Amino acid sequence: MKSRQHKREIICSARCRGRWEGRCSKLQVIWRWWKISLRSEFRNVYPGEQKNSYQDFLDDNPQQVHVGVIFGNEVLKYVCNLCQHQFDYLNRIPEGLLMYIISFLELEDIARFSQTSRKFETACNSDKLWEHIVSRYCDTITPEMKALALEVGWKEIFFTNKLQLQKKIRRRRQKVEEFADYMTI
């Protein structure tokens, strides 16, 4: 069985023409680099590779600084977490799959889930999710409700009681009529 690798590949600026690659397998961290240049001073620069066990990488501070400079602090933090066996798969889940999972949660669970991270807060407050929730809980969705939802958001539509919703729809209808009258003048 092939081991699943977490791979992050970044190319440095075009000026240095260098390429850097980092991989984390189940047992080690692998860093590879090479230069692509026609300049004579780079003719004797050969590709390199450094393999470290997780613990060796965590103990090698200069290498961590080097990785942070090339790949950025977010990648360095992620690799260090992988080396410490702290996998955060839920935070790296694709947006569509996350929305699908959240759509099965109860309202109280959605509220709690939104407090766990910024990514989950954004997902739990998205119009796409709340449109799905409104369609699940409401019998009919009129075109006027859809138009109002574009203005105030589906979450607002869901938590507004029916009388307030009818009032908002009526106000919106009046604004549209006033605008139409204004345009005909």
PDB file of C-alpha atoms in Angstrom:
ATOM      1  CA  MET A   1       0.000   0.000   0.000  1.00  0.00           C
ATOM      2  CA  LYS A   2       1.347   3.387  -0.949  1.00  0.00           C
ATOM      3  CA  SER A   3       1.838   5.806   1.938  1.00  0.00           C
ATOM      4  CA  ARG A   4      -0.157   9.000   1.699  1.00  0.00           C
ATOM      5  CA  GLN A   5       2.146  12.000   1.479  1.00  0.00           C
ATOM      6  CA  HIS A   6       1.326  15.546   2.431  1.00  0.00           C
ATOM      7  CA  LYS A   7       3.050  17.559  -0.272  1.00  0.00           C
ATOM      8  CA  ARG A   8       3.671  21.258  -0.568  1.00  0.00           C
ATOM      9  CA  GLU A   9       5.677  22.515  -3.508  1.00  0.00           C
ATOM     10  CA  ILE A  10       6.746  26.131  -3.961  1.00  0.00           C
ATOM     11  CA  ILE A  11       8.858  27.817  -6.609  1.00  0.00           C
ATOM     12  CA  CYS A  12      11.111  30.683  -5.515  1.00  0.00           C
ATOM     13  CA  SER A  13      11.198  33.957  -7.390  1.00  0.00           C
ATOM     14  CA  ALA A  14      12.173  33.901 -11.076  1.00  0.00           C
ATOM     15  CA  ARG A  15      15.335  35.899 -10.322  1.00  0.00           C
ATOM     16  CA  CYS A  16      17.032  33.046  -8.478  1.00  0.00           C
ATOM     17  CA  ARG A  17      15.550  30.340 -10.716  1.00  0.00           C
ATOM     18  CA  GLY A  18      15.550  27.918  -7.819  1.00  0.00           C
ATOM     19  CA  ARG A  19      12.984  25.254  -7.125  1.00  0.00           C
ATOM     20  CA  TRP A  20      12.210  23.847  -3.701  1.00  0.00           C
ATOM     21  CA  GLU A  21      10.012  20.936  -2.777  1.00  0.00           C
ATOM     22  CA  GLY A  22       8.986  19.556   0.587  1.00  0.00           C
ATOM     23  CA  ARG A  23       7.284  16.270   1.402  1.00  0.00           C
ATOM     24  CA  CYS A  24       6.167  14.607   4.608  1.00  0.00           C
ATOM     25  CA  SER A  25       5.788  10.846   4.463  1.00  0.00           C
ATOM     26  CA  LYS A  26       4.769   8.598   7.341  1.00  0.00           C
ATOM     27  CA  LEU A  27       8.358   8.343   8.573  1.00  0.00           C
ATOM     28  CA  GLN A  28      10.343  11.361   7.417  1.00  0.00           C
ATOM     29  CA  VAL A  29      10.475  14.905   6.102  1.00  0.00           C
ATOM     30  CA  ILE A  30      12.139  15.263   2.690  1.00  0.00           C
ATOM     31  CA  TRP A  31      13.391  18.576   1.263  1.00  0.00           C
ATOM     32  CA  ARG A  32      14.662  18.801  -2.323  1.00  0.00           C
ATOM     33  CA  TRP A  33      16.108  21.747  -4.204  1.00  0.00           C
ATOM     34  CA  TRP A  34      17.700  22.502  -7.539  1.00  0.00           C
ATOM     35  CA  LYS A  35      18.694  25.495  -9.655  1.00  0.00           C
ATOM     36  CA  ILE A  36      17.757  26.108 -13.248  1.00  0.00           C
ATOM     37  CA  SER A  37      20.123  28.594 -14.825  1.00  0.00           C
ATOM     38  CA  LEU A  38      22.367  29.125 -17.847  1.00  0.00           C
ATOM     39  CA  ARG A  39      24.726  31.351 -15.834  1.00  0.00           C
ATOM     40  CA  SER A  40      28.261  30.057 -15.430  1.00  0.00           C
ATOM     41  CA  GLU A  41      28.335  30.605 -11.649  1.00  0.00           C
ATOM     42  CA  PHE A  42      25.543  28.046 -11.234  1.00  0.00           C
ATOM     43  CA  ARG A  43      27.048  25.316 -13.433  1.00  0.00           C
ATOM     44  CA  ASN A  44      28.522  23.464 -10.456  1.00  0.00           C
ATOM     45  CA  VAL A  45      25.421  23.777  -8.279  1.00  0.00           C
ATOM     46  CA  TYR A  46      23.844  20.348  -8.111  1.00  0.00           C
ATOM     47  CA  PRO A  47      20.404  19.312  -6.919  1.00  0.00           C
ATOM     48  CA  GLY A  48      20.194  18.451  -3.270  1.00  0.00           C
ATOM     49  CA  GLU A  49      18.039  16.411  -0.976  1.00  0.00           C
ATOM     50  CA  GLN A  50      17.801  16.283   2.775  1.00  0.00           C
ATOM     51  CA  LYS A  51      15.873  13.594   4.600  1.00  0.00           C
ATOM     52  CA  ASN A  52      15.152  13.843   8.297  1.00  0.00           C
ATOM     53  CA  SER A  53      13.130  11.831  10.735  1.00  0.00           C
ATOM     54  CA  TYR A  54      10.331  13.784  12.355  1.00  0.00           C
ATOM     55  CA  GLN A  55      12.302  14.230  15.566  1.00  0.00           C
ATOM     56  CA  ASP A  56      15.453  15.322  13.712  1.00  0.00           C
ATOM     57  CA  PHE A  57      13.457  17.961  11.847  1.00  0.00           C
ATOM     58  CA  LEU A  58      11.886  19.230  15.077  1.00  0.00           C
ATOM     59  CA  ASP A  59      15.345  19.450  16.697  1.00  0.00           C
ATOM     60  CA  ASP A  60      16.990  21.205  13.710  1.00  0.00           C
ATOM     61  CA  ASN A  61      16.217  24.883  14.333  1.00  0.00           C
ATOM     62  CA  PRO A  62      18.301  26.301  11.436  1.00  0.00           C
ATOM     63  CA  GLN A  63      16.485  24.044   8.985  1.00  0.00           C
ATOM     64  CA  GLN A  64      13.125  25.165  10.361  1.00  0.00           C
ATOM     65  CA  VAL A  65      14.137  28.801   9.854  1.00  0.00           C
ATOM     66  CA  HIS A  66      15.210  27.988   6.295  1.00  0.00           C
ATOM     67  CA  VAL A  67      11.901  26.226   5.569  1.00  0.00           C
ATOM     68  CA  GLY A  68       9.970  29.130   7.097  1.00  0.00           C
ATOM     69  CA  VAL A  69      11.780  31.620   4.865  1.00  0.00           C
ATOM     70  CA  ILE A  70      11.234  29.620   1.672  1.00  0.00           C
ATOM     71  CA  PHE A  71       7.752  28.166   2.201  1.00  0.00           C
ATOM     72  CA  GLY A  72       6.290  30.562   4.767  1.00  0.00           C
ATOM     73  CA  ASN A  73       5.370  30.213   8.428  1.00  0.00           C
ATOM     74  CA  GLU A  74       2.023  28.536   7.744  1.00  0.00           C
ATOM     75  CA  VAL A  75       3.719  25.641   5.933  1.00  0.00           C
ATOM     76  CA  LEU A  76       6.380  25.413   8.638  1.00  0.00           C
ATOM     77  CA  LYS A  77       3.711  25.259  11.344  1.00  0.00           C
ATOM     78  CA  TYR A  78       1.786  22.606   9.388  1.00  0.00           C
ATOM     79  CA  VAL A  79       4.901  20.444   8.876  1.00  0.00           C
ATOM     80  CA  CYS A  80       5.822  20.740  12.572  1.00  0.00           C
ATOM     81  CA  ASN A  81       2.288  19.633  13.482  1.00  0.00           C
ATOM     82  CA  LEU A  82       2.599  16.650  11.150  1.00  0.00           C
ATOM     83  CA  CYS A  83       5.926  15.737  12.767  1.00  0.00           C
ATOM     84  CA  GLN A  84       4.234  15.811  16.169  1.00  0.00           C
ATOM     85  CA  HIS A  85       1.392  13.607  14.834  1.00  0.00           C
ATOM     86  CA  GLN A  86      -1.149  16.415  15.163  1.00  0.00           C
ATOM     87  CA  PHE A  87      -3.198  16.003  12.015  1.00  0.00           C
ATOM     88  CA  ASP A  88      -5.915  18.574  11.382  1.00  0.00           C
ATOM     89  CA  TYR A  89      -7.844  16.989   8.544  1.00  0.00           C
ATOM     90  CA  LEU A  90     -11.129  18.716   9.328  1.00  0.00           C
ATOM     91  CA  ASN A  91      -9.605  22.151   8.883  1.00  0.00           C
ATOM     92  CA  ARG A  92      -8.223  21.143   5.452  1.00  0.00           C
ATOM     93  CA  ILE A  93     -11.488  19.629   4.186  1.00  0.00           C
ATOM     94  CA  PRO A  94     -12.783  21.002   0.842  1.00  0.00           C
ATOM     95  CA  GLU A  95     -15.487  23.677   1.099  1.00  0.00           C
ATOM     96  CA  GLY A  96     -18.174  21.670  -0.706  1.00  0.00           C
ATOM     97  CA  LEU A  97     -17.740  18.628   1.507  1.00  0.00           C
ATOM     98  CA  LEU A  98     -17.717  20.810   4.622  1.00  0.00           C
ATOM     99  CA  MET A  99     -21.032  22.399   3.594  1.00  0.00           C
ATOM    100  CA  TYR A 100     -22.514  18.972   2.951  1.00  0.00           C
ATOM    101  CA  ILE A 101     -21.522  17.793   6.427  1.00  0.00           C
ATOM    102  CA  ILE A 102     -22.769  20.955   8.140  1.00  0.00           C
ATOM    103  CA  SER A 103     -26.128  20.666   6.388  1.00  0.00           C
ATOM    104  CA  PHE A 104     -26.877  17.541   8.466  1.00  0.00           C
ATOM    105  CA  LEU A 105     -26.261  19.275  11.801  1.00  0.00           C
ATOM    106  CA  GLU A 106     -28.987  20.611  14.074  1.00  0.00           C
ATOM    107  CA  LEU A 107     -29.193  24.392  14.485  1.00  0.00           C
ATOM    108  CA  GLU A 108     -27.633  24.338  17.969  1.00  0.00           C
ATOM    109  CA  ASP A 109     -24.755  22.208  16.679  1.00  0.00           C
ATOM    110  CA  ILE A 110     -24.181  24.629  13.796  1.00  0.00           C
ATOM    111  CA  ALA A 111     -23.956  27.482  16.309  1.00  0.00           C
ATOM    112  CA  ARG A 112     -21.414  25.573  18.405  1.00  0.00           C
ATOM    113  CA  PHE A 113     -19.433  24.414  15.364  1.00  0.00           C
ATOM    114  CA  SER A 114     -19.155  27.989  14.089  1.00  0.00           C
ATOM    115  CA  GLN A 115     -17.273  28.927  17.267  1.00  0.00           C
ATOM    116  CA  THR A 116     -14.413  26.464  16.706  1.00  0.00           C
ATOM    117  CA  SER A 117     -12.483  28.325  13.981  1.00  0.00           C
ATOM    118  CA  ARG A 118     -12.737  31.223  11.547  1.00  0.00           C
ATOM    119  CA  LYS A 119     -13.083  28.856   8.602  1.00  0.00           C
ATOM    120  CA  PHE A 120     -15.997  27.062  10.240  1.00  0.00           C
ATOM    121  CA  GLU A 121     -17.592  30.364  11.282  1.00  0.00           C
ATOM    122  CA  THR A 122     -17.495  31.535   7.665  1.00  0.00           C
ATOM    123  CA  ALA A 123     -18.956  28.236   6.460  1.00  0.00           C
ATOM    124  CA  CYS A 124     -21.692  28.200   9.119  1.00  0.00           C
ATOM    125  CA  ASN A 125     -22.742  31.757   8.259  1.00  0.00           C
ATOM    126  CA  SER A 126     -22.665  31.329   4.478  1.00  0.00           C
ATOM    127  CA  ASP A 127     -25.745  32.101   2.433  1.00  0.00           C
ATOM    128  CA  LYS A 128     -25.395  28.809   0.592  1.00  0.00           C
ATOM    129  CA  LEU A 129     -25.834  26.834   3.821  1.00  0.00           C
ATOM    130  CA  TRP A 130     -28.703  28.964   5.098  1.00  0.00           C
ATOM    131  CA  GLU A 131     -30.511  28.788   1.764  1.00  0.00           C
ATOM    132  CA  HIS A 132     -30.406  25.004   2.122  1.00  0.00           C
ATOM    133  CA  ILE A 133     -31.653  25.212   5.719  1.00  0.00           C
ATOM    134  CA  VAL A 134     -34.493  27.582   4.791  1.00  0.00           C
ATOM    135  CA  SER A 135     -35.572  25.284   1.953  1.00  0.00           C
ATOM    136  CA  ARG A 136     -35.516  22.327   4.372  1.00  0.00           C
ATOM    137  CA  TYR A 137     -37.642  24.021   7.052  1.00  0.00           C
ATOM    138  CA  CYS A 138     -39.987  26.199   4.937  1.00  0.00           C
ATOM    139  CA  ASP A 139     -42.793  24.842   2.816  1.00  0.00           C
ATOM    140  CA  THR A 140     -42.593  27.386   0.027  1.00  0.00           C
ATOM    141  CA  ILE A 141     -40.046  29.964  -0.983  1.00  0.00           C
ATOM    142  CA  THR A 142     -41.524  32.734  -3.075  1.00  0.00           C
ATOM    143  CA  PRO A 143     -39.546  34.755  -5.610  1.00  0.00           C
ATOM    144  CA  GLU A 144     -40.030  37.764  -3.317  1.00  0.00           C
ATOM    145  CA  MET A 145     -38.365  35.845  -0.466  1.00  0.00           C
ATOM    146  CA  LYS A 146     -35.462  35.000  -2.754  1.00  0.00           C
ATOM    147  CA  ALA A 147     -35.084  38.652  -3.750  1.00  0.00           C
ATOM    148  CA  LEU A 148     -35.189  39.740  -0.104  1.00  0.00           C
ATOM    149  CA  ALA A 149     -32.629  37.060   0.770  1.00  0.00           C
ATOM    150  CA  LEU A 150     -30.231  38.598  -1.750  1.00  0.00           C
ATOM    151  CA  GLU A 151     -30.457  41.845   0.233  1.00  0.00           C
ATOM    152  CA  VAL A 152     -30.449  40.630   3.842  1.00  0.00           C
ATOM    153  CA  GLY A 153     -29.130  37.074   3.602  1.00  0.00           C
ATOM    154  CA  TRP A 154     -30.742  33.656   4.051  1.00  0.00           C
ATOM    155  CA  LYS A 155     -29.796  33.424   7.718  1.00  0.00           C
ATOM    156  CA  GLU A 156     -31.743  36.611   8.413  1.00  0.00           C
ATOM    157  CA  ILE A 157     -34.705  35.199   6.474  1.00  0.00           C
ATOM    158  CA  PHE A 158     -34.605  32.016   8.537  1.00  0.00           C
ATOM    159  CA  PHE A 159     -34.575  33.747  11.917  1.00  0.00           C
ATOM    160  CA  THR A 160     -37.166  36.373  11.041  1.00  0.00           C
ATOM    161  CA  ASN A 161     -40.683  35.443  12.115  1.00  0.00           C
ATOM    162  CA  LYS A 162     -43.417  35.299   9.473  1.00  0.00           C
ATOM    163  CA  LEU A 163     -45.026  38.642  10.349  1.00  0.00           C
ATOM    164  CA  GLN A 164     -41.716  40.478  10.215  1.00  0.00           C
ATOM    165  CA  LEU A 165     -40.837  38.682   7.002  1.00  0.00           C
ATOM    166  CA  GLN A 166     -44.123  39.718   5.389  1.00  0.00           C
ATOM    167  CA  LYS A 167     -43.489  43.284   6.538  1.00  0.00           C
ATOM    168  CA  LYS A 168     -39.981  43.270   5.015  1.00  0.00           C
ATOM    169  CA  ILE A 169     -41.308  41.813   1.755  1.00  0.00           C
ATOM    170  CA  ARG A 170     -44.018  44.493   1.634  1.00  0.00           C
ATOM    171  CA  ARG A 171     -41.428  47.261   2.208  1.00  0.00           C
ATOM    172  CA  ARG A 172     -39.205  45.829  -0.486  1.00  0.00           C
ATOM    173  CA  ARG A 173     -42.130  45.624  -2.903  1.00  0.00           C
ATOM    174  CA  GLN A 174     -42.929  49.305  -2.202  1.00  0.00           C
ATOM    175  CA  LYS A 175     -39.309  50.300  -2.860  1.00  0.00           C
ATOM    176  CA  VAL A 176     -39.334  48.423  -6.161  1.00  0.00           C
ATOM    177  CA  GLU A 177     -42.613  50.095  -7.183  1.00  0.00           C
ATOM    178  CA  GLU A 178     -41.301  53.544  -6.178  1.00  0.00           C
ATOM    179  CA  PHE A 179     -38.146  52.929  -8.186  1.00  0.00           C
ATOM    180  CA  ALA A 180     -40.186  51.794 -11.183  1.00  0.00           C
ATOM    181  CA  ASP A 181     -42.370  54.926 -10.894  1.00  0.00           C
ATOM    182  CA  TYR A 182     -39.262  57.090 -10.634  1.00  0.00           C
ATOM    183  CA  MET A 183     -37.761  55.503 -13.745  1.00  0.00           C
ATOM    184  CA  THR A 184     -40.923  56.135 -15.796  1.00  0.00           C
ATOM    185  CA  ILE A 185     -40.892  59.858 -14.973  1.00  0.00           C
TER     186      ILE A 185
END
